[in-house]
PDB file of C-alpha atoms and ligand atoms in Angstrom:
ATOM      1  CA  UNK A 534      -0.004   0.001   0.020  1.00  0.00           C
ATOM      2  CA  UNK A 535       1.391   3.406  -1.011  1.00  0.00           C
ATOM      3  CA  UNK A 536       1.628   5.907   1.840  1.00  0.00           C
ATOM      4  CA  UNK A 537       2.967   9.292   0.855  1.00  0.00           C
ATOM      5  CA  UNK A 538       4.483  12.097   2.889  1.00  0.00           C
ATOM      6  CA  UNK A 539       4.462  15.544   1.259  1.00  0.00           C
ATOM      7  CA  UNK A 540       6.802  18.091   2.889  1.00  0.00           C
ATOM      8  CA  UNK A 541       6.169  21.775   2.166  1.00  0.00           C
ATOM      9  CA  UNK A 542       2.529  20.742   1.606  1.00  0.00           C
ATOM     10  CA  UNK A 543       1.210  24.223   2.356  1.00  0.00           C
ATOM     11  CA  UNK A 544       3.379  25.883  -0.271  1.00  0.00           C
ATOM     12  CA  UNK A 545       2.598  26.895  -3.834  1.00  0.00           C
ATOM     13  CA  UNK A 546       3.104  23.428  -5.412  1.00  0.00           C
ATOM     14  CA  UNK A 547       2.427  21.353  -2.273  1.00  0.00           C
ATOM     15  CA  UNK A 548      -1.066  22.729  -1.699  1.00  0.00           C
ATOM     16  CA  UNK A 549      -2.202  21.548  -5.131  1.00  0.00           C
ATOM     17  CA  UNK A 550      -0.006  18.424  -5.522  1.00  0.00           C
ATOM     18  CA  UNK A 551      -1.241  17.072  -2.170  1.00  0.00           C
ATOM     19  CA  UNK A 552      -4.826  17.244  -3.354  1.00  0.00           C
ATOM     20  CA  UNK A 553      -3.916  15.642  -6.727  1.00  0.00           C
ATOM     21  CA  UNK A 554      -2.090  12.812  -4.928  1.00  0.00           C
ATOM     22  CA  UNK A 555      -5.048  12.281  -2.574  1.00  0.00           C
ATOM     23  CA  UNK A 556      -7.320  11.828  -5.591  1.00  0.00           C
ATOM     24  CA  UNK A 557      -5.065   9.071  -6.887  1.00  0.00           C
ATOM     25  CA  UNK A 558      -4.001   7.325  -3.674  1.00  0.00           C
ATOM     26  CA  UNK A 559      -6.869   8.114  -1.311  1.00  0.00           C
ATOM     27  CA  UNK A 560      -7.374  10.899   1.234  1.00  0.00           C
ATOM     28  CA  UNK A 561      -5.952   8.971   4.173  1.00  0.00           C
ATOM     29  CA  UNK A 562      -2.842   7.756   2.324  1.00  0.00           C
ATOM     30  CA  UNK A 563      -1.282  11.172   1.630  1.00  0.00           C
ATOM     31  CA  UNK A 564       0.088  12.905   4.715  1.00  0.00           C
ATOM     32  CA  UNK A 565       0.522  16.652   4.297  1.00  0.00           C
ATOM     33  CA  UNK A 566       3.429  18.064   6.319  1.00  0.00           C
ATOM     34  CA  UNK A 567       4.507  21.659   6.690  1.00  0.00           C
ATOM     35  CA  UNK A 568       6.227  23.859   9.277  1.00  0.00           C
ATOM     36  CA  UNK A 569       3.171  26.161   9.170  1.00  0.00           C
ATOM     37  CA  UNK A 570       0.574  25.219  11.710  1.00  0.00           C
ATOM     38  CA  UNK A 571      -2.567  26.430   9.956  1.00  0.00           C
ATOM     39  CA  UNK A 572      -2.526  25.754   6.219  1.00  0.00           C
ATOM     40  CA  UNK A 573      -5.384  26.071   3.706  1.00  0.00           C
ATOM     41  CA  UNK A 574      -8.543  24.282   5.054  1.00  0.00           C
ATOM     42  CA  UNK A 575      -8.645  21.934   2.041  1.00  0.00           C
ATOM     43  CA  UNK A 576      -5.323  20.413   3.133  1.00  0.00           C
ATOM     44  CA  UNK A 577      -6.838  19.636   6.509  1.00  0.00           C
ATOM     45  CA  UNK A 578      -9.485  17.399   4.879  1.00  0.00           C
ATOM     46  CA  UNK A 579      -6.840  14.655   5.030  1.00  0.00           C
ATOM     47  CA  UNK A 580      -4.029  13.991   7.522  1.00  0.00           C
ATOM     48  CA  UNK A 581      -1.910  17.083   8.290  1.00  0.00           C
ATOM     49  CA  UNK A 582       1.139  17.234  10.530  1.00  0.00           C
ATOM     50  CA  UNK A 583       3.651  19.882  11.500  1.00  0.00           C
ATOM     51  CA  UNK A 584       7.184  18.936  10.453  1.00  0.00           C
ATOM     52  CA  UNK A 585      10.363  21.020  10.324  1.00  0.00           C
ATOM     53  CA  UNK A 586      12.529  19.252   7.720  1.00  0.00           C
ATOM     54  CA  UNK A 587      15.726  20.566   9.333  1.00  0.00           C
ATOM     55  CA  UNK A 588      14.961  18.360  12.344  1.00  0.00           C
ATOM     56  CA  UNK A 589      15.605  14.734  11.350  1.00  0.00           C
ATOM     57  CA  UNK A 590      13.827  13.283  14.381  1.00  0.00           C
ATOM     58  CA  UNK A 591      10.567  14.915  13.356  1.00  0.00           C
ATOM     59  CA  UNK A 592      10.864  13.393   9.890  1.00  0.00           C
ATOM     60  CA  UNK A 593      11.694   9.970  11.323  1.00  0.00           C
ATOM     61  CA  UNK A 594       8.718  10.122  13.678  1.00  0.00           C
ATOM     62  CA  UNK A 595       6.330  10.978  10.824  1.00  0.00           C
ATOM     63  CA  UNK A 596       7.700   8.186   8.590  1.00  0.00           C
ATOM     64  CA  UNK A 597       7.344   5.577  11.372  1.00  0.00           C
ATOM     65  CA  UNK A 598       3.961   6.753  12.580  1.00  0.00           C
ATOM     66  CA  UNK A 599       2.311   6.761   9.150  1.00  0.00           C
ATOM     67  CA  UNK A 600       4.348   3.851   7.648  1.00  0.00           C
ATOM     68  CA  UNK A 601       5.444   6.109   4.778  1.00  0.00           C
ATOM     69  CA  UNK A 602       6.570   4.432   1.520  1.00  0.00           C
ATOM     70  CA  UNK A 603       7.181   7.520  -0.679  1.00  0.00           C
ATOM     71  CA  UNK A 604       8.173  11.137  -0.028  1.00  0.00           C
ATOM     72  CA  UNK A 605       7.458  14.179  -2.151  1.00  0.00           C
ATOM     73  CA  UNK A 606       9.965  16.574  -0.617  1.00  0.00           C
ATOM     74  CA  UNK A 607       8.875  20.095  -1.572  1.00  0.00           C
ATOM     75  CA  UNK A 608       9.902  22.168   1.490  1.00  0.00           C
ATOM     76  CA  UNK A 609      12.328  24.843   0.263  1.00  0.00           C
ATOM     77  CA  UNK A 610      13.390  28.483   0.465  1.00  0.00           C
ATOM     78  CA  UNK A 611      13.150  30.135  -2.990  1.00  0.00           C
ATOM     79  CA  UNK A 612      15.699  32.261  -4.763  1.00  0.00           C
ATOM     80  CA  UNK A 613      14.973  35.817  -3.651  1.00  0.00           C
ATOM     81  CA  UNK A 614      14.402  34.873  -0.028  1.00  0.00           C
ATOM     82  CA  UNK A 615      17.571  32.771  -0.240  1.00  0.00           C
ATOM     83  CA  UNK A 616      19.588  35.833  -1.151  1.00  0.00           C
ATOM     84  CA  UNK A 617      18.204  37.639   1.894  1.00  0.00           C
ATOM     85  CA  UNK A 618      18.974  34.721   4.145  1.00  0.00           C
ATOM     86  CA  UNK A 619      21.555  32.382   2.562  1.00  0.00           C
ATOM     87  CA  UNK A 620      22.095  30.438   5.782  1.00  0.00           C
ATOM     88  CA  UNK A 621      18.396  29.568   6.067  1.00  0.00           C
ATOM     89  CA  UNK A 622      18.344  28.553   2.406  1.00  0.00           C
ATOM     90  CA  UNK A 623      21.277  26.180   2.958  1.00  0.00           C
ATOM     91  CA  UNK A 624      19.739  24.686   6.112  1.00  0.00           C
ATOM     92  CA  UNK A 625      16.276  24.116   4.667  1.00  0.00           C
ATOM     93  CA  UNK A 626      17.272  23.178   1.096  1.00  0.00           C
ATOM     94  CA  UNK A 627      20.448  21.112   1.663  1.00  0.00           C
ATOM     95  CA  UNK A 628      20.185  19.844   5.251  1.00  0.00           C
ATOM     96  CA  UNK A 629      16.428  19.287   4.808  1.00  0.00           C
ATOM     97  CA  UNK A 630      17.023  17.165   1.687  1.00  0.00           C
ATOM     98  CA  UNK A 631      19.933  15.316   3.336  1.00  0.00           C
ATOM     99  CA  UNK A 632      17.611  14.464   6.261  1.00  0.00           C
ATOM    100  CA  UNK A 633      14.950  13.175   3.887  1.00  0.00           C
ATOM    101  CA  UNK A 634      17.483  11.032   2.022  1.00  0.00           C
ATOM    102  CA  UNK A 635      18.978   9.599   5.205  1.00  0.00           C
ATOM    103  CA  UNK A 636      15.608   8.817   6.692  1.00  0.00           C
ATOM    104  CA  UNK A 637      14.637   7.160   3.415  1.00  0.00           C
ATOM    105  CA  UNK A 638      17.835   5.090   3.348  1.00  0.00           C
ATOM    106  CA  UNK A 639      17.479   3.993   6.962  1.00  0.00           C
ATOM    107  CA  UNK A 640      13.786   3.152   6.832  1.00  0.00           C
ATOM    108  CA  UNK A 641      13.745   1.503   3.416  1.00  0.00           C
ATOM    109  CA  UNK A 642      11.649   4.137   1.610  1.00  0.00           C
ATOM    110  CA  UNK A 643      12.227   3.505  -2.081  1.00  0.00           C
ATOM    111  CA  UNK A 644      10.685   6.365  -3.955  1.00  0.00           C
ATOM    112  CA  UNK A 645      11.255  10.111  -3.652  1.00  0.00           C
ATOM    113  CA  UNK A 646      10.221  13.162  -5.671  1.00  0.00           C
ATOM    114  CA  UNK A 647      12.306  16.323  -5.312  1.00  0.00           C
ATOM    115  CA  UNK A 648      12.014  19.491  -7.364  1.00  0.00           C
ATOM    116  CA  UNK A 649      15.132  21.112  -8.720  1.00  0.00           C
ATOM    117  CA  UNK A 650      14.987  24.382 -10.607  1.00  0.00           C
ATOM    118  CA  UNK A 651      16.193  26.433 -13.587  1.00  0.00           C
ATOM    119  CA  UNK A 652      18.227  28.164 -10.877  1.00  0.00           C
ATOM    120  CA  UNK A 653      20.866  25.419 -11.215  1.00  0.00           C
ATOM    121  CA  UNK A 654      21.992  27.263 -14.364  1.00  0.00           C
ATOM    122  CA  UNK A 655      24.046  30.427 -14.297  1.00  0.00           C
ATOM    123  CA  UNK A 656      25.628  33.134 -16.426  1.00  0.00           C
ATOM    124  CA  UNK A 657      28.032  30.694 -18.119  1.00  0.00           C
ATOM    125  CA  UNK A 658      25.177  28.411 -19.226  1.00  0.00           C
ATOM    126  CA  UNK A 659      23.745  28.903 -22.758  1.00  0.00           C
ATOM    127  CA  UNK A 660      20.609  30.996 -22.184  1.00  0.00           C
ATOM    128  CA  UNK A 661      18.631  29.830 -25.217  1.00  0.00           C
ATOM    129  CA  UNK A 662      17.444  26.243 -25.458  1.00  0.00           C
ATOM    130  CA  UNK A 663      19.476  25.376 -22.374  1.00  0.00           C
ATOM    131  CA  UNK A 664      20.352  21.663 -22.739  1.00  0.00           C
ATOM    132  CA  UNK A 665      19.881  18.919 -20.172  1.00  0.00           C
ATOM    133  CA  UNK A 666      23.636  18.383 -19.881  1.00  0.00           C
ATOM    134  CA  UNK A 667      25.364  21.735 -19.571  1.00  0.00           C
ATOM    135  CA  UNK A 668      27.346  24.044 -17.314  1.00  0.00           C
ATOM    136  CA  UNK A 669      25.841  24.335 -13.792  1.00  0.00           C
ATOM    137  CA  UNK A 670      27.399  27.429 -12.234  1.00  0.00           C
ATOM    138  CA  UNK A 671      24.678  29.235 -10.332  1.00  0.00           C
ATOM    139  CA  UNK A 672      25.342  32.593  -8.684  1.00  0.00           C
ATOM    140  CA  UNK A 673      22.498  32.446  -6.083  1.00  0.00           C
ATOM    141  CA  UNK A 674      22.526  30.451  -2.859  1.00  0.00           C
ATOM    142  CA  UNK A 675      19.241  28.916  -3.965  1.00  0.00           C
ATOM    143  CA  UNK A 676      20.890  27.676  -7.171  1.00  0.00           C
ATOM    144  CA  UNK A 677      23.861  26.349  -5.195  1.00  0.00           C
ATOM    145  CA  UNK A 678      21.522  24.389  -2.957  1.00  0.00           C
ATOM    146  CA  UNK A 679      19.720  22.944  -6.004  1.00  0.00           C
ATOM    147  CA  UNK A 680      22.971  21.856  -7.666  1.00  0.00           C
ATOM    148  CA  UNK A 681      24.098  20.305  -4.376  1.00  0.00           C
ATOM    149  CA  UNK A 682      20.684  18.601  -4.111  1.00  0.00           C
ATOM    150  CA  UNK A 683      20.948  17.162  -7.624  1.00  0.00           C
ATOM    151  CA  UNK A 684      24.367  15.694  -6.798  1.00  0.00           C
ATOM    152  CA  UNK A 685      23.073  14.265  -3.531  1.00  0.00           C
ATOM    153  CA  UNK A 686      20.105  12.641  -5.251  1.00  0.00           C
ATOM    154  CA  UNK A 687      22.377  11.061  -7.866  1.00  0.00           C
ATOM    155  CA  UNK A 688      24.687   9.824  -5.121  1.00  0.00           C
ATOM    156  CA  UNK A 689      21.856   8.226  -3.122  1.00  0.00           C
ATOM    157  CA  UNK A 690      20.543   6.614  -6.304  1.00  0.00           C
ATOM    158  CA  UNK A 691      23.960   5.255  -7.342  1.00  0.00           C
ATOM    159  CA  UNK A 692      25.153   4.210  -3.910  1.00  0.00           C
ATOM    160  CA  UNK A 693      21.960   3.060  -2.186  1.00  0.00           C
ATOM    161  CA  UNK A 694      19.582   2.401  -5.098  1.00  0.00           C
ATOM    162  CA  UNK A 695      16.992   4.958  -4.008  1.00  0.00           C
ATOM    163  CA  UNK A 696      14.533   5.730  -6.805  1.00  0.00           C
ATOM    164  CA  UNK A 697      14.774   9.493  -6.678  1.00  0.00           C
ATOM    165  CA  UNK A 698      13.190  11.514  -9.491  1.00  0.00           C
ATOM    166  CA  UNK A 699      13.084  15.240  -9.994  1.00  0.00           C
ATOM    167  CA  UNK A 700      12.360  18.110 -12.351  1.00  0.00           C
ATOM    168  CA  UNK A 701      14.144  21.375 -12.989  1.00  0.00           C
ATOM    169  CA  UNK A 702      11.029  23.465 -12.715  1.00  0.00           C
ATOM    170  CA  UNK A 703      10.765  26.831 -14.440  1.00  0.00           C
ATOM    171  CA  UNK A 704       8.633  29.578 -12.785  1.00  0.00           C
ATOM    172  CA  UNK A 705       5.321  28.049 -11.727  1.00  0.00           C
ATOM    173  CA  UNK A 706       2.165  30.101 -12.270  1.00  0.00           C
ATOM    174  CA  UNK A 707      -0.841  29.188 -10.142  1.00  0.00           C
ATOM    175  CA  UNK A 708      -4.054  30.606  -8.704  1.00  0.00           C
ATOM    176  CA  UNK A 709      -4.523  28.806  -5.352  1.00  0.00           C
ATOM    177  CA  UNK A 710      -1.479  29.451  -3.158  1.00  0.00           C
ATOM    178  CA  UNK A 711       0.890  32.289  -4.076  1.00  0.00           C
ATOM    179  CA  UNK A 712       4.608  31.462  -4.263  1.00  0.00           C
ATOM    180  CA  UNK A 713       6.760  33.100  -1.590  1.00  0.00           C
ATOM    181  CA  UNK A 714      10.150  34.611  -2.136  1.00  0.00           C
ATOM    182  CA  UNK A 715      10.911  33.579  -5.713  1.00  0.00           C
ATOM    183  CA  UNK A 716      12.254  35.558  -8.642  1.00  0.00           C
ATOM    184  CA  UNK A 717       9.461  34.394 -10.958  1.00  0.00           C
ATOM    185  CA  UNK A 718       6.745  35.577  -8.495  1.00  0.00           C
ATOM    186  CA  UNK A 719       5.953  38.598 -10.709  1.00  0.00           C
ATOM    187  CA  UNK A 720       4.301  36.265 -13.231  1.00  0.00           C
ATOM    188  CA  UNK A 721       1.790  35.331 -10.508  1.00  0.00           C
ATOM    189  CA  UNK A 722       1.465  38.684  -8.673  1.00  0.00           C
ATOM    190  CA  UNK A 723       0.543  40.441 -11.925  1.00  0.00           C
ATOM    191  CA  UNK A 724      -2.677  38.342 -12.178  1.00  0.00           C
ATOM    192  CA  UNK A 725      -3.761  39.097  -8.618  1.00  0.00           C
ATOM    193  CA  UNK A 726      -3.343  42.858  -9.317  1.00  0.00           C
ATOM    194  CA  UNK A 727      -5.258  42.597 -12.595  1.00  0.00           C
ATOM    195  CA  UNK A 728      -8.187  40.775 -10.966  1.00  0.00           C
ATOM    196  CA  UNK A 729      -8.262  43.122  -7.971  1.00  0.00           C
ATOM    197  CA  UNK A 730      -8.432  46.083 -10.413  1.00  0.00           C
ATOM    198  CA  UNK A 731      -5.093  47.489  -9.132  1.00  0.00           C
ATOM    199  CA  UNK A 732      -2.042  48.610 -11.165  1.00  0.00           C
ATOM    200  CA  UNK A 733       1.036  46.404 -10.925  1.00  0.00           C
ATOM    201  CA  UNK A 734       4.645  47.394 -10.367  1.00  0.00           C
ATOM    202  CA  UNK A 735       6.802  44.657 -11.830  1.00  0.00           C
ATOM    203  CA  UNK A 736      10.188  44.022 -10.184  1.00  0.00           C
ATOM    204  CA  UNK A 737      11.930  42.931 -13.400  1.00  0.00           C
ATOM    205  CA  UNK A 738      12.419  44.811 -16.694  1.00  0.00           C
ATOM    206  CA  UNK A 739       9.727  44.583 -19.400  1.00  0.00           C
ATOM    207  CA  UNK A 740      12.059  42.615 -21.695  1.00  0.00           C
ATOM    208  CA  UNK A 741      12.887  39.941 -19.107  1.00  0.00           C
ATOM    209  CA  UNK A 742      12.198  36.513 -20.600  1.00  0.00           C
ATOM    210  CA  UNK A 743      12.059  33.431 -18.368  1.00  0.00           C
ATOM    211  CA  UNK A 744      10.743  29.867 -18.776  1.00  0.00           C
ATOM    212  CA  UNK A 745       7.386  29.263 -17.079  1.00  0.00           C
ATOM    213  CA  UNK A 746       4.729  26.611 -16.530  1.00  0.00           C
ATOM    214  CA  UNK A 747       1.063  26.656 -15.469  1.00  0.00           C
ATOM    215  CA  UNK A 748       0.247  24.559 -12.391  1.00  0.00           C
ATOM    216  CA  UNK A 749      -1.832  21.848 -14.180  1.00  0.00           C
ATOM    217  CA  UNK A 750       1.248  21.174 -16.329  1.00  0.00           C
ATOM    218  CA  UNK A 751       3.442  21.149 -13.221  1.00  0.00           C
ATOM    219  CA  UNK A 752       1.180  18.512 -11.650  1.00  0.00           C
ATOM    220  CA  UNK A 753       1.028  16.525 -14.874  1.00  0.00           C
ATOM    221  CA  UNK A 754       4.857  16.542 -15.208  1.00  0.00           C
ATOM    222  CA  UNK A 755       5.315  15.419 -11.617  1.00  0.00           C
ATOM    223  CA  UNK A 756       2.763  12.633 -11.711  1.00  0.00           C
ATOM    224  CA  UNK A 757       3.826  11.373 -15.151  1.00  0.00           C
ATOM    225  CA  UNK A 758       7.518  11.261 -14.180  1.00  0.00           C
ATOM    226  CA  UNK A 759       6.717   9.422 -10.913  1.00  0.00           C
ATOM    227  CA  UNK A 760       4.640   6.843 -12.778  1.00  0.00           C
ATOM    228  CA  UNK A 761       7.149   6.343 -15.632  1.00  0.00           C
ATOM    229  CA  UNK A 762       8.818   3.003 -16.130  1.00  0.00           C
ATOM    230  CA  UNK A 763      12.204   3.361 -14.396  1.00  0.00           C
ATOM    231  CA  UNK A 764      14.020   1.485 -17.147  1.00  0.00           C
ATOM    232  CA  UNK A 765      13.256   4.362 -19.537  1.00  0.00           C
ATOM    233  CA  UNK A 766      14.785   7.079 -17.335  1.00  0.00           C
ATOM    234  CA  UNK A 767      18.243   8.143 -18.515  1.00  0.00           C
ATOM    235  CA  UNK A 768      18.375  10.926 -15.844  1.00  0.00           C
ATOM    236  CA  UNK A 769      17.245  11.346 -12.258  1.00  0.00           C
ATOM    237  CA  UNK A 770      16.459  15.084 -12.657  1.00  0.00           C
ATOM    238  CA  UNK A 771      15.001  16.354 -15.937  1.00  0.00           C
ATOM    239  CA  UNK A 772      14.737  19.743 -17.680  1.00  0.00           C
ATOM    240  CA  UNK A 773      11.096  20.611 -18.209  1.00  0.00           C
ATOM    241  CA  UNK A 774       9.429  23.696 -19.642  1.00  0.00           C
ATOM    242  CA  UNK A 775       6.136  24.814 -21.073  1.00  0.00           C
ATOM    243  CA  UNK A 776       6.389  28.427 -22.244  1.00  0.00           C
ATOM    244  CA  UNK A 777       8.761  31.424 -22.310  1.00  0.00           C
ATOM    245  CA  UNK A 778       7.624  35.015 -22.493  1.00  0.00           C
ATOM    246  CA  UNK A 779       8.787  38.479 -21.495  1.00  0.00           C
ATOM    247  CA  UNK A 780       7.137  40.350 -18.640  1.00  0.00           C
ATOM    248  CA  UNK A 781       5.752  42.780 -21.197  1.00  0.00           C
ATOM    249  CA  UNK A 782       4.250  40.026 -23.371  1.00  0.00           C
ATOM    250  CA  UNK A 783       2.503  38.657 -20.306  1.00  0.00           C
ATOM    251  CA  UNK A 784       1.192  42.126 -19.404  1.00  0.00           C
ATOM    252  CA  UNK A 785      -0.149  42.633 -22.946  1.00  0.00           C
ATOM    253  CA  UNK A 786      -1.870  39.291 -22.946  1.00  0.00           C
ATOM    254  CA  UNK A 787      -3.596  40.235 -19.654  1.00  0.00           C
ATOM    255  CA  UNK A 788      -4.467  43.724 -20.960  1.00  0.00           C
ATOM    256  CA  UNK A 789      -6.265  42.138 -23.943  1.00  0.00           C
ATOM    257  CA  UNK A 790      -8.671  40.634 -21.390  1.00  0.00           C
ATOM    258  CA  UNK A 791      -8.510  43.385 -18.705  1.00  0.00           C
ATOM    259  CA  UNK A 792      -8.666  46.686 -20.590  1.00  0.00           C
ATOM    260  CA  UNK A 793      -7.062  49.597 -18.759  1.00  0.00           C
ATOM    261  CA  UNK A 794      -4.833  47.337 -16.564  1.00  0.00           C
ATOM    262  CA  UNK A 795      -1.642  49.374 -15.914  1.00  0.00           C
ATOM    263  CA  UNK A 796       1.826  47.906 -15.416  1.00  0.00           C
ATOM    264  CA  UNK A 797       5.062  49.734 -14.685  1.00  0.00           C
ATOM    265  CA  UNK A 798       8.536  48.284 -14.322  1.00  0.00           C
ATOM    266  CA  UNK A 799      10.863  48.995 -11.406  1.00  0.00           C
ATOM    267  CA  UNK A 800      13.632  46.364 -11.415  1.00  0.00           C
ATOM    268  CA  UNK A 801      15.141  45.531  -8.013  1.00  0.00           C
ATOM    269  CA  UNK A 802      17.763  43.000  -6.848  1.00  0.00           C
ATOM    270  CA  UNK A 803      15.741  40.179  -8.396  1.00  0.00           C
ATOM    271  CA  UNK A 804      16.627  41.457 -11.914  1.00  0.00           C
ATOM    272  CA  UNK A 805      20.133  40.232 -11.442  1.00  0.00           C
ATOM    273  CA  UNK A 806      18.900  36.743 -10.535  1.00  0.00           C
ATOM    274  CA  UNK A 807      16.547  36.660 -13.554  1.00  0.00           C
ATOM    275  CA  UNK A 808      19.405  37.766 -15.833  1.00  0.00           C
ATOM    276  CA  UNK A 809      21.496  34.782 -14.665  1.00  0.00           C
ATOM    277  CA  UNK A 810      18.854  32.234 -15.650  1.00  0.00           C
ATOM    278  CA  UNK A 811      17.950  30.734 -19.081  1.00  0.00           C
ATOM    279  CA  UNK A 812      15.354  32.324 -21.337  1.00  0.00           C
ATOM    280  CA  UNK A 813      14.309  29.065 -22.989  1.00  0.00           C
ATOM    281  CA  UNK A 814      14.885  25.422 -22.061  1.00  0.00           C
ATOM    282  CA  UNK A 815      15.462  22.299 -24.133  1.00  0.00           C
ATOM    283  CA  UNK A 816      13.446  19.545 -22.488  1.00  0.00           C
ATOM    284  CA  UNK A 817      13.759  16.963 -25.298  1.00  0.00           C
ATOM    285  CA  UNK A 818      15.099  14.163 -22.964  1.00  0.00           C
ATOM    286  CA  UNK A 819      11.939  14.485 -20.832  1.00  0.00           C
ATOM    287  CA  UNK A 820       9.821  14.334 -24.003  1.00  0.00           C
ATOM    288  CA  UNK A 821      11.696  11.294 -25.310  1.00  0.00           C
ATOM    289  CA  UNK A 822      12.031   9.308 -22.079  1.00  0.00           C
ATOM    290  CA  UNK A 823       8.631   9.713 -20.427  1.00  0.00           C
ATOM    291  CA  UNK A 824       6.447  11.470 -22.966  1.00  0.00           C
ATOM    292  CA  UNK A 825       6.449  14.998 -21.455  1.00  0.00           C
ATOM    293  CA  UNK A 826       4.239  17.472 -23.293  1.00  0.00           C
ATOM    294  CA  UNK A 827       2.667  20.622 -21.767  1.00  0.00           C
ATOM    295  CA  UNK A 828      -1.007  21.472 -22.367  1.00  0.00           C
ATOM    296  CA  UNK A 829      -0.942  25.248 -21.763  1.00  0.00           C
ATOM    297  CA  UNK A 830       0.390  27.963 -24.078  1.00  0.00           C
ATOM    298  CA  UNK A 831       0.375  31.656 -23.084  1.00  0.00           C
ATOM    299  CA  UNK A 832      -3.211  32.614 -24.135  1.00  0.00           C
ATOM    300  CA  UNK A 833      -4.693  29.445 -22.663  1.00  0.00           C
ATOM    301  CA  UNK A 834      -2.823  29.923 -19.384  1.00  0.00           C
ATOM    302  CA  UNK A 835      -3.862  33.605 -19.123  1.00  0.00           C
ATOM    303  CA  UNK A 836      -7.523  32.695 -19.733  1.00  0.00           C
ATOM    304  CA  UNK A 837      -7.406  29.958 -17.116  1.00  0.00           C
ATOM    305  CA  UNK A 838      -5.621  32.109 -14.500  1.00  0.00           C
ATOM    306  CA  UNK A 839      -8.043  35.014 -14.884  1.00  0.00           C
ATOM    307  CA  UNK A 840     -11.064  32.688 -14.685  1.00  0.00           C
ATOM    308  CA  UNK A 841      -9.744  30.931 -11.586  1.00  0.00           C
ATOM    309  CA  UNK A 842      -8.828  34.180  -9.755  1.00  0.00           C
ATOM    310  CA  UNK A 843     -12.130  35.868 -10.656  1.00  0.00           C
ATOM    311  CA  UNK A 844     -13.936  32.914  -9.087  1.00  0.00           C
ATOM    312  CA  UNK A 845     -11.833  33.283  -5.943  1.00  0.00           C
ATOM    313  CA  UNK A 846     -12.633  37.002  -5.888  1.00  0.00           C
ATOM    314  CA  UNK A 847     -16.373  36.278  -6.151  1.00  0.00           C
ATOM    315  CA  UNK A 848     -16.040  33.928  -3.176  1.00  0.00           C
ATOM    316  CA  UNK A 849     -14.429  36.791  -1.259  1.00  0.00           C
ATOM    317  CA  UNK A 850     -11.013  35.134  -1.065  1.00  0.00           C
ATOM    318  CA  UNK A 851      -9.051  37.926  -2.758  1.00  0.00           C
TER     319      UNK A 851
HETATM  320  N1  LIG B1678      10.415  29.969  -9.082  1.00  0.00           N
HETATM  321  C1  LIG B1678      11.650  29.799  -8.394  1.00  0.00           C
HETATM  322  C2  LIG B1678      12.213  31.102  -7.937  1.00  0.00           C
HETATM  323  O1  LIG B1678      11.922  32.088  -8.554  1.00  0.00           O
HETATM  324  C3  LIG B1678      12.640  29.140  -9.314  1.00  0.00           C
HETATM  325  O2  LIG B1678      12.810  27.811  -8.992  1.00  0.00           O
HETATM  326  O3  LIG B1678      12.945  31.131  -7.031  1.00  0.00           O
END
């Protein structure tokens, strides 16, 4: 029987992935864990526990108590917050992952999902069609923790046979739980402003292009990779992407649907992080090995985001 622990379950990806996993594996078989004590009420419809991933004993206790067989380890500090507090980013992202891997090794857990990021790349990496195998020389602490994490995952797979799978996610755009402390957050914040009828001040330049993905594609990529036949996987951690657009192209696409929506651009320290990341990603190994294909292009994603956020506004949630 599959029993899943999701760390960082109250975060941007966790809050939606937990619900998707519960649909597949059953409400009681997916344990949501987060360091926050009061997450979204929908998460509380199934088991919810408080876990700090930097404390190995808390992880061990959760794994024993719920007889966990798989871990989706999502707890992390994102790029911008990581620059403000590099020590915290190291502790949560590297020590947290190390704790998960050790607990998995010692308790016989076989399968782990762990998200990496486009932040593993850096200024020396080709910025267009960034290949799967390329230079990893990040300049942010977040990127350094993700490269370290990739190497740790490969080590635990090679040395102990753990089936660890991961994705180098681009910026994730979603309507349920906002991201916190990332560089790609503008691509989410801009929708909240548009739906609230407020102008938006974007913290990167208008011509900033980054790879992005809408949440349903993020969930699809995660679930498809985790269900893929392991003999077909040439890599543990795959490049994935869905779309790439500039901040201005996104603003224009929203303005077509929200006339009069005003956006101005005031780049801050996050511009430098954005400039160090790829503009477009080559994800052909993911497409070849496990059939990756995104469903959302820019117009479809913008339509879906505005519809979802307008519904939340009608319910009084925004
Ligand atoms: N979205 C993340 C960030 O901006 C990238 O992994 O930090």
